[in-house]
XYZ file of C-alpha atoms in Angstrom:
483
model
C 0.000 0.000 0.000
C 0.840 3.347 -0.429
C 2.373 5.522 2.432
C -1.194 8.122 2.164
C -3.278 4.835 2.020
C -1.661 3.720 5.447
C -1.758 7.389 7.001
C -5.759 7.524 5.945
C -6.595 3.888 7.456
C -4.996 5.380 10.385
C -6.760 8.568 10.062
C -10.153 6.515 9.974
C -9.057 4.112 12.956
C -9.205 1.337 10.663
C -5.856 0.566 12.302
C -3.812 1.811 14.747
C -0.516 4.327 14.260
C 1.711 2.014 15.240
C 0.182 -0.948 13.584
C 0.390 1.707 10.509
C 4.442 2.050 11.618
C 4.911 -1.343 11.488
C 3.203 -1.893 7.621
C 5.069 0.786 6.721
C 8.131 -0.149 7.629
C 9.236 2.841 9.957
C 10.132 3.427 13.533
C 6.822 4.837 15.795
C 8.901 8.026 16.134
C 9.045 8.541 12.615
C 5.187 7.830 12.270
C 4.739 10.416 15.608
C 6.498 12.903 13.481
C 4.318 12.082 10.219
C 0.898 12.042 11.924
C 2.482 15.877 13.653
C 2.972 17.106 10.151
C 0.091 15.667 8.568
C -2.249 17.963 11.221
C 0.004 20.519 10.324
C 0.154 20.886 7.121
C -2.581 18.649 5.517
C -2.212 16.619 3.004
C 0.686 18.238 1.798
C 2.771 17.156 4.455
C 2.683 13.387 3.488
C 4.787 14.467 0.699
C 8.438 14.523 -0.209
C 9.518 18.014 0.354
C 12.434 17.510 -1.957
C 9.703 17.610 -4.955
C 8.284 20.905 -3.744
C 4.796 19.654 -4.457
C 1.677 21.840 -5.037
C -1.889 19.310 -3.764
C -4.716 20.885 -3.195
C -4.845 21.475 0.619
C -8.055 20.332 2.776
C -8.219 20.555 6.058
C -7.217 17.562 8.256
C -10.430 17.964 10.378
C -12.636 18.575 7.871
C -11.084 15.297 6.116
C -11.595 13.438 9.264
C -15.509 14.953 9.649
C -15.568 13.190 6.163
C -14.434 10.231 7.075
C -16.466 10.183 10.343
C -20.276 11.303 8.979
C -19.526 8.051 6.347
C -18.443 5.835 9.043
C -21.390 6.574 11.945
C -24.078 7.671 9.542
C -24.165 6.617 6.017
C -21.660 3.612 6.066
C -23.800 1.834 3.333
C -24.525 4.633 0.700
C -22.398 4.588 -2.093
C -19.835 7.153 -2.719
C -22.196 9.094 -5.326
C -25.107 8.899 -3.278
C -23.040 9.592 -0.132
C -21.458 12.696 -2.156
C -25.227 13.748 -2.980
C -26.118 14.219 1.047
C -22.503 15.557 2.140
C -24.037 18.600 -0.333
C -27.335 18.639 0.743
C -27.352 17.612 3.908
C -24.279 18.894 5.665
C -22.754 21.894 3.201
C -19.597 20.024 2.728
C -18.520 21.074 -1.078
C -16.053 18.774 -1.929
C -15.688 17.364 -5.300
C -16.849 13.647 -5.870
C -13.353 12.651 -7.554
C -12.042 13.745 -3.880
C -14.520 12.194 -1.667
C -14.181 9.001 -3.804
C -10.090 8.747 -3.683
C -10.530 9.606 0.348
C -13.324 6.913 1.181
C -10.871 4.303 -1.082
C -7.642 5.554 0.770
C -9.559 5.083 4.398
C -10.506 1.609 2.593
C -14.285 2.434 3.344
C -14.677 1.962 -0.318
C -13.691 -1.166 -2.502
C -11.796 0.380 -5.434
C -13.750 -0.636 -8.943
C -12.900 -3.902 -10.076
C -11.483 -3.418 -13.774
C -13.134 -3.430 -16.819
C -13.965 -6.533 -19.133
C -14.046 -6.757 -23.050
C -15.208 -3.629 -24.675
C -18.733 -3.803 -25.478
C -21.378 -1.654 -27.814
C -24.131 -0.385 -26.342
C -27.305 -0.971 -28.026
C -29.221 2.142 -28.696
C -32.548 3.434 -27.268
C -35.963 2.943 -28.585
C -36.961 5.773 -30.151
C -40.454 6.159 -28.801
C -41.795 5.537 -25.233
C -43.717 2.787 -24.969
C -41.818 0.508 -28.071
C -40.093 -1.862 -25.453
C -40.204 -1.900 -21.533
C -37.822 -3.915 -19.240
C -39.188 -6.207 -16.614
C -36.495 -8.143 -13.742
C -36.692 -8.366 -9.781
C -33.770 -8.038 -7.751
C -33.485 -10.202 -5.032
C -31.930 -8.218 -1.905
C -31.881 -7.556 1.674
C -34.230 -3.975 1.128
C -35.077 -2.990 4.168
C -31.437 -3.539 6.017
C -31.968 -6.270 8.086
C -32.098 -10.539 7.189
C -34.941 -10.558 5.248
C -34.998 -10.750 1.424
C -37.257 -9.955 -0.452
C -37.665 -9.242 -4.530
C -37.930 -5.400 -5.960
C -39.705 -6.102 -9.256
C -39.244 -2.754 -11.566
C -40.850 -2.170 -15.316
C -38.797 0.520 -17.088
C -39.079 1.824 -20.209
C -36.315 1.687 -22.836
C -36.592 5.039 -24.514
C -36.436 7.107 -21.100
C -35.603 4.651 -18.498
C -38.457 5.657 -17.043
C -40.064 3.737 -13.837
C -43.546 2.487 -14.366
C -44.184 0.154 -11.845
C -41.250 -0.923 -8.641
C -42.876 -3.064 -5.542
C -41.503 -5.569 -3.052
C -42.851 -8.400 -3.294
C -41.812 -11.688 -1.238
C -40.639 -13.834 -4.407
C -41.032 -12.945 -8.212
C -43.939 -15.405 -9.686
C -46.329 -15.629 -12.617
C -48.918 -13.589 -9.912
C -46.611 -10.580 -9.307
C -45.117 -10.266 -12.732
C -48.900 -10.091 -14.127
C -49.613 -7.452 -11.255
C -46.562 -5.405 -12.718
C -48.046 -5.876 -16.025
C -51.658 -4.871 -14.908
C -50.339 -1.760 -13.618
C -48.426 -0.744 -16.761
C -51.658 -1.582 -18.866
C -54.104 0.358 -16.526
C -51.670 3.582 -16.359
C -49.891 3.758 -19.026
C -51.963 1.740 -22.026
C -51.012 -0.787 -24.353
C -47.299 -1.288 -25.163
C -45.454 -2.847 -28.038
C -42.687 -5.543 -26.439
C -41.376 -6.415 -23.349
C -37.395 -7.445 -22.431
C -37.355 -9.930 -19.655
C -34.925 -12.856 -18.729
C -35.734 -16.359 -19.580
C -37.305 -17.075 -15.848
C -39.456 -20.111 -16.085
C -42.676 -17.889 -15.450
C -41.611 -15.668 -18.827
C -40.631 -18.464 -21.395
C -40.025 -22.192 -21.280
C -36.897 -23.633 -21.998
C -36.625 -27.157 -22.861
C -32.763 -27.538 -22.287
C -30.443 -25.253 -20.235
C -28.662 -22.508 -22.289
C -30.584 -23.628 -25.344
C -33.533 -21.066 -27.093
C -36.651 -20.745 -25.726
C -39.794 -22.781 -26.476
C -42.190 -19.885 -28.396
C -44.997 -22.829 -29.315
C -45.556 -24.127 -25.627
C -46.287 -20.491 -23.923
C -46.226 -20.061 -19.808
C -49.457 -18.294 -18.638
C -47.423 -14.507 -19.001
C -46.885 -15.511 -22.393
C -50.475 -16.548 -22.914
C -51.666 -12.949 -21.369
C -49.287 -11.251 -23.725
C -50.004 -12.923 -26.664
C -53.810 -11.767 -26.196
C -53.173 -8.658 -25.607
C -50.516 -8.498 -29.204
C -47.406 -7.639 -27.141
C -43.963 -9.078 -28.688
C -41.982 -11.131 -25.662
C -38.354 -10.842 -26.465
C -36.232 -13.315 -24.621
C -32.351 -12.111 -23.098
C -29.716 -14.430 -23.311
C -27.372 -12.923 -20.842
C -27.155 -10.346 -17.912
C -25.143 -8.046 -20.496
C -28.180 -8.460 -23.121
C -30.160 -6.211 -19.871
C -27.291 -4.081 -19.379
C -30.293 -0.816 -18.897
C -31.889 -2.823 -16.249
C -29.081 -4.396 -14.873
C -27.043 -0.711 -14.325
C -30.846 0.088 -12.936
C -30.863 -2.381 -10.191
C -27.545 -1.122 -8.976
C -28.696 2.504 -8.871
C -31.795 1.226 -7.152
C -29.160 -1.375 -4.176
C -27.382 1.861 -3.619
C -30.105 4.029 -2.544
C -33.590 2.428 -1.804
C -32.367 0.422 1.162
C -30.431 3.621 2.499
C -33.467 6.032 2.099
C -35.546 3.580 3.666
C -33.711 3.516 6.762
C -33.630 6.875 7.348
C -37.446 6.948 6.775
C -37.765 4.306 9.655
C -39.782 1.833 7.383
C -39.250 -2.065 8.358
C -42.421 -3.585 6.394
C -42.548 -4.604 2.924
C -46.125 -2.553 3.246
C -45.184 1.026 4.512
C -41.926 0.620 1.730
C -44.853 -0.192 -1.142
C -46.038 2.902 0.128
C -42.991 5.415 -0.051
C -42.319 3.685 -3.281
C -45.744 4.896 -5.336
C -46.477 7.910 -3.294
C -42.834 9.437 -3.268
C -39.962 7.297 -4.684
C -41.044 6.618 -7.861
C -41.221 10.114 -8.772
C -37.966 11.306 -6.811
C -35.974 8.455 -8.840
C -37.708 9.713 -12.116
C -36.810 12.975 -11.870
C -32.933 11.961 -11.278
C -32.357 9.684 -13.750
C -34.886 9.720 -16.376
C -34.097 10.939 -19.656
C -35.580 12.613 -23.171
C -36.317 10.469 -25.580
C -34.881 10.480 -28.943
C -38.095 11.266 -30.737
C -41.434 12.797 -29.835
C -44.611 11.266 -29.450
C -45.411 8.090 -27.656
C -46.003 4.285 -28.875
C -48.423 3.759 -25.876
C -52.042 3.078 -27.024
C -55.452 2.745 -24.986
C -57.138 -0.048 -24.365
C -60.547 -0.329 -24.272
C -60.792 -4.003 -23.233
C -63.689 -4.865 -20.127
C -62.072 -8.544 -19.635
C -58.395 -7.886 -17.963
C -59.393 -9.211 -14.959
C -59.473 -13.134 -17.251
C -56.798 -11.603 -19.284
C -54.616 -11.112 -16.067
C -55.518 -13.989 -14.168
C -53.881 -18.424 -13.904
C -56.613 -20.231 -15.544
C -57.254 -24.364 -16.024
C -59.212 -26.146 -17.574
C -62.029 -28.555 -15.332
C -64.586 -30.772 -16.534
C -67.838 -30.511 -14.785
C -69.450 -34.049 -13.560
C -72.793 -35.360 -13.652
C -73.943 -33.495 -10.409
C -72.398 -30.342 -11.620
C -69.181 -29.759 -9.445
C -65.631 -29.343 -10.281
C -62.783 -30.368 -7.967
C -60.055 -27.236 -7.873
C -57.830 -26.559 -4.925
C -58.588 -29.368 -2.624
C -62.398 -28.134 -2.905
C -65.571 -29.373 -4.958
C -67.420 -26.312 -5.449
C -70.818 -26.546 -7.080
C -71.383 -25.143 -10.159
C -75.347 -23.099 -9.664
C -77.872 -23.673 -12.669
C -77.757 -21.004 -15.694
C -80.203 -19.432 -17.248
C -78.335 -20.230 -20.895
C -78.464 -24.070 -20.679
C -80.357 -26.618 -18.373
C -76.992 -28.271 -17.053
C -73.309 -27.925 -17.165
C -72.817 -31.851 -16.464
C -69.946 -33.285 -19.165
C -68.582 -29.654 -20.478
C -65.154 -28.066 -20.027
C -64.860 -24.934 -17.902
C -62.182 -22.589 -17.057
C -61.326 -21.621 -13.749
C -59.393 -18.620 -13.356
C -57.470 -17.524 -10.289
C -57.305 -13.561 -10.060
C -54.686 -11.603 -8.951
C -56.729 -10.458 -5.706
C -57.012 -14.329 -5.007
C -60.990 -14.922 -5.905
C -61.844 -17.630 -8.299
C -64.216 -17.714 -11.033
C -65.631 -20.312 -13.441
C -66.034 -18.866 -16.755
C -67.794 -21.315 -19.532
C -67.335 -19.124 -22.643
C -67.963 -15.717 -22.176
C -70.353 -16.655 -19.257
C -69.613 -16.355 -15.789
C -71.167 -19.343 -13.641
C -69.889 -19.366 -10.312
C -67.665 -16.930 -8.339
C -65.501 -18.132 -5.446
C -63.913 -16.189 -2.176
C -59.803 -16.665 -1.653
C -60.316 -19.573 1.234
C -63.064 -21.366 -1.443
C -66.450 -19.968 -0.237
C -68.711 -19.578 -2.732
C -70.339 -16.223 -3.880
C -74.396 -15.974 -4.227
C -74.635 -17.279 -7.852
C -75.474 -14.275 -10.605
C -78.814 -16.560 -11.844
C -81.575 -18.739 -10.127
C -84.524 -20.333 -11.226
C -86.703 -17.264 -9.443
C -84.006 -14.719 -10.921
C -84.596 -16.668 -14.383
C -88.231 -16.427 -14.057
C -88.518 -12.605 -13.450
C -85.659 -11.930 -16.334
C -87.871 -13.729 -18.378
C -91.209 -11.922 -17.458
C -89.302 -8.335 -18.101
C -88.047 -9.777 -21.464
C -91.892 -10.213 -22.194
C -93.032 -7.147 -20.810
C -90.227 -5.164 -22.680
C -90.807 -6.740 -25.579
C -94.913 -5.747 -25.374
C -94.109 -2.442 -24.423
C -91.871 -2.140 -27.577
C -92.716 0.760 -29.920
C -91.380 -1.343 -32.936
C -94.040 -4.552 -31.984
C -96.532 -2.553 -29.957
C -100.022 -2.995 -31.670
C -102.021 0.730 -30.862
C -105.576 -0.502 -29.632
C -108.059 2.328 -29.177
C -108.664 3.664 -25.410
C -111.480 4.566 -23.976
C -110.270 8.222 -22.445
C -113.067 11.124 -22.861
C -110.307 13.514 -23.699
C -109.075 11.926 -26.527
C -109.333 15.296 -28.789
C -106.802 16.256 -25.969
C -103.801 13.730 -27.491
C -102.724 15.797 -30.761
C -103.517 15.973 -33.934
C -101.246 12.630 -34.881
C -103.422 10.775 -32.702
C -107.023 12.631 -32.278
C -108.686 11.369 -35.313
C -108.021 7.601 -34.682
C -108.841 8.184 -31.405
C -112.698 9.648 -32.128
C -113.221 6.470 -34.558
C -112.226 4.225 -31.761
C -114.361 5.154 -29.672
C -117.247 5.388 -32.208
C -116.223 2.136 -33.049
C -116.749 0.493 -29.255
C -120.447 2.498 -29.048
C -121.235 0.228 -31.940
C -119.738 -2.619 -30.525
C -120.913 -3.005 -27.118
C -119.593 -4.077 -23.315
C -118.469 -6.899 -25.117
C -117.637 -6.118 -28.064
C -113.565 -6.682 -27.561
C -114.603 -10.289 -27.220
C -115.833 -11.106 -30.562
C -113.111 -11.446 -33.241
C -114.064 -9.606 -36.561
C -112.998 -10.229 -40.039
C -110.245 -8.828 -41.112
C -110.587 -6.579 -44.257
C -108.263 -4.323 -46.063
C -107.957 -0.621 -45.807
C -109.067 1.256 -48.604
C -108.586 5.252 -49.656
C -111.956 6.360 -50.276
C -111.310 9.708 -52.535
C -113.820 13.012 -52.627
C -114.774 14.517 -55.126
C -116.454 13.118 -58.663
C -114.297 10.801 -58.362
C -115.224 8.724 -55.704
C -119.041 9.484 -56.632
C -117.860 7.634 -59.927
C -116.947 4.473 -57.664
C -119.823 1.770 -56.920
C -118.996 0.168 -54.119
C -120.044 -3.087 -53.356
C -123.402 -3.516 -50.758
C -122.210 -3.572 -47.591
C -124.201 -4.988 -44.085
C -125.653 -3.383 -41.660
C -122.908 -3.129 -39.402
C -120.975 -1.749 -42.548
C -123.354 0.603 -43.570
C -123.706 2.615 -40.105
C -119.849 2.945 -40.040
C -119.298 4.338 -43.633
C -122.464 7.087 -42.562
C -119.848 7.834 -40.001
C -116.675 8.179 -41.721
C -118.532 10.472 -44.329
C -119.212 12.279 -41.707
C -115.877 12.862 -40.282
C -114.465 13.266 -43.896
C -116.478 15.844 -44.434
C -116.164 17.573 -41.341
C -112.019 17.377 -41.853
C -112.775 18.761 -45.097
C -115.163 21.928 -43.814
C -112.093 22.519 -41.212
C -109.451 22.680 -43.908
């Protein structure tokens, strides 16, 4: 090590001065004459003095309030998150290149490992919303033995956070949840970047390409909804996520700590209501185009979209076995029984289960496998079918217009005042009962006025016939004498 490395361990009580005389090589009266002139003059002092150098001075006590505020306070930021609330925090201006070298000297901070082979970076997509990242990170969040998984959906064009929550392990449940999310907020999306985790793609040999025929239930959810899965085939493939999840190590657990938050719960919290934004605003960037790829969806069935469904054939008494239950599948109003057909139960992300046959609904289920009241029953069946009828009376396209018996009648209009006065001429002819006798039917004919219809010879009516056309002369002419 370096004679300044040795002096700055010291400095930090990472090791004693005379443990530091003894690495270095030097008598403890030397070192007592080093550590004088390093509190004298700084930094400086550490030097030859043949060379005449020229450092930078800082002050030895504001080096060592440095080194203390990292070691009692903020011993597990990193050094640019750690630089960040030396700023903001406590007023200390000191440039990051100089806070870095001083943390690695006091060997608070591993030095950077070094580079591998040079790789291209691949560029952004152009538009929000063309490709989004999914992963979990599997760390100890909240500073203490528990682990838990951050899953995160970023976007590629702005690196963007849509969607970060702890969860307890990364599944097909949580990943749709993250998707849900995305879809709900943001709207549809062209292609997702994940891993090859058995819940995203299924791989029939290790290392070897994915399966795309045989589809895990994410894949199936995806596919309905048109968006493209693209498979990585190493961490450096997710390079955008992957430099992501170590921005996201280096501060979430730190800023949680400070905020005094030990639940997965109260940290979902800060995350949505706070975080989220605070991250966006520090590391998101402009896209290199303008205008968005997100679309909206208009689709009423996410909750089957977004949800683990199988398949169950109903037996002759109309159950299904699911779960370790047999749950009993209630009559429909669409068909008598259910006995012998295939049904699909699907397991929402809230934990409720429904049996869906088609686009029909026929049983709802609690989490712990109580059942819900059914949507139909026979009495519910009855009275849909008795307002079907009565709708369909009451409709004005089938309604048949039967004459009323209402004294103000000339009251109704003029659309319906004339047909109302010859219905109730009509029932004076015809009686109490005359509703009950059923009368031939007979066309309508246009009798004209004039010389014209004087010309006509009609044929001899009946009685009945003959006292009703003395009335409709009379009301034709008494139209005519109004007009």
């Amino acid at each position: 090590m370096k004679v300044q490395e040795v002096i700055m361990r010291a400095m930090a009580k990472r090791i004693t001065w005379w443990e530091a005389a003894e690495i270095l090589g030097v008598q403890v009266r030397t070192m007592r004459r080093w550590r004088a002139r390093l509190k004298r003059d700084g930094y400086s002092g550490l030097f030859d003095r043949r060379r005449h150098p020229s450092p930078k001075r800082v002050p030895v006590e504001e080096a060592e309030r440095v080194l203390g505020l990292y070691q009692e306070k903020y011993s597990d930021f990193n050094v640019r998150h750690f630089h960040e609330k030396l700023s903001s925090e406590h007023g200390i201006e000191f440039s990051y290149t100089w806070v870095k070298k001083a943390l690695q000297a006091a060997g608070l901070v591993q030095k950077a490992r070094r580079r591998g082979p040079h790789r291209k970076r691949r560029p952004r997509r152009p538009l929000p919303g063309m490709m989004l990242h999914i992963d979990g990170s599997r760390h100890q969040w909240l500073s203490d033995d528990r682990w838990h998984d951050l899953i995160v959906v970023l976007d590629d064009a702005t690196s963007e956070i849509y969607y970060a929550q702890l969860v307890a392990e990364e599944s097909t449940r949580t990943v749709m949840a993250a998707f849900r999310s995305v879809v709900e907020k943001k709207g549809w999306f062209s292609s997702v970047y994940s891993d090859r985790a058995s819940h995203f793609f299924r791989t029939p040999k290790a290392g070897q390409p994915v399966d795309t025929r045989e589809v895990t239930e994410v894949g199936r959810a995806m596919r309905e909804l048109g968006i493209r899965m693209i498979p990585a085939y190493s961490p450096q493939a997710r390079g955008r996520s992957e430099r992501s999840f170590g921005t996201w190590q280096g501060r979430l657990p730190q800023e949680l700590r400070l905020k005094n938050i030990d639940t997965p719960e109260q940290a979902n919290a800060f995350l949505n209501d706070h975080y989220i934004g605070e991250f966006n605003s520090k590391f998101m960037v402009t896209a290199p185009e303008k205008g968005t790829a997100f679309a909206p969806i208009h689709r009423r069935d996410l909750d089957r979209v977004f949800a683990v469904r199988q398949e169950r054939l109903v037996g002759n008494d109309n159950t299904i076995q699911f779960a370790n239950h047999v749950w009993q599948i209630p009559s429909t109003p669409f068909r008598a029984t259910l006995a012998g057909c295939r049904v699909l139960v699907y397991e929402h992300l809230d934990g409720t289960f429904t049996v869906g046959y088609g686009p029909h609904t026929v049983a709802r289920f609690t989490a712990s496998g109580d059942p819900v009241l059914a949507p139909t029953t026979p009495a519910s069946r009855r009275k849909l079918s008795q307002n079907a009828k009565n709708s369909h009376a009451a409709s004005p396209a089938r309604r048949r217009i039967r004459p009323i018996n209402n004294p103000g009648a000339k009251n109704l209009g003029p659309t319906f005042s004339a047909q109302s006065q010859r219905a109730a001429k009509d029932r004076a002819h015809l009686g109490q009962g005359g509703w009950g006798r059923r009368l031939p039917l007979r066309p309508k004919t246009l009798r004209p006025t004039g010389s014209a219809g004087a010309s006509l010879q009609p044929t001899p009516p009946s009685t009945f016939e003959k006292e009703r056309g003395k009335n409709r002369n009379a009301e034709l002419k008494t139209n005519e004498s109004k007009q």
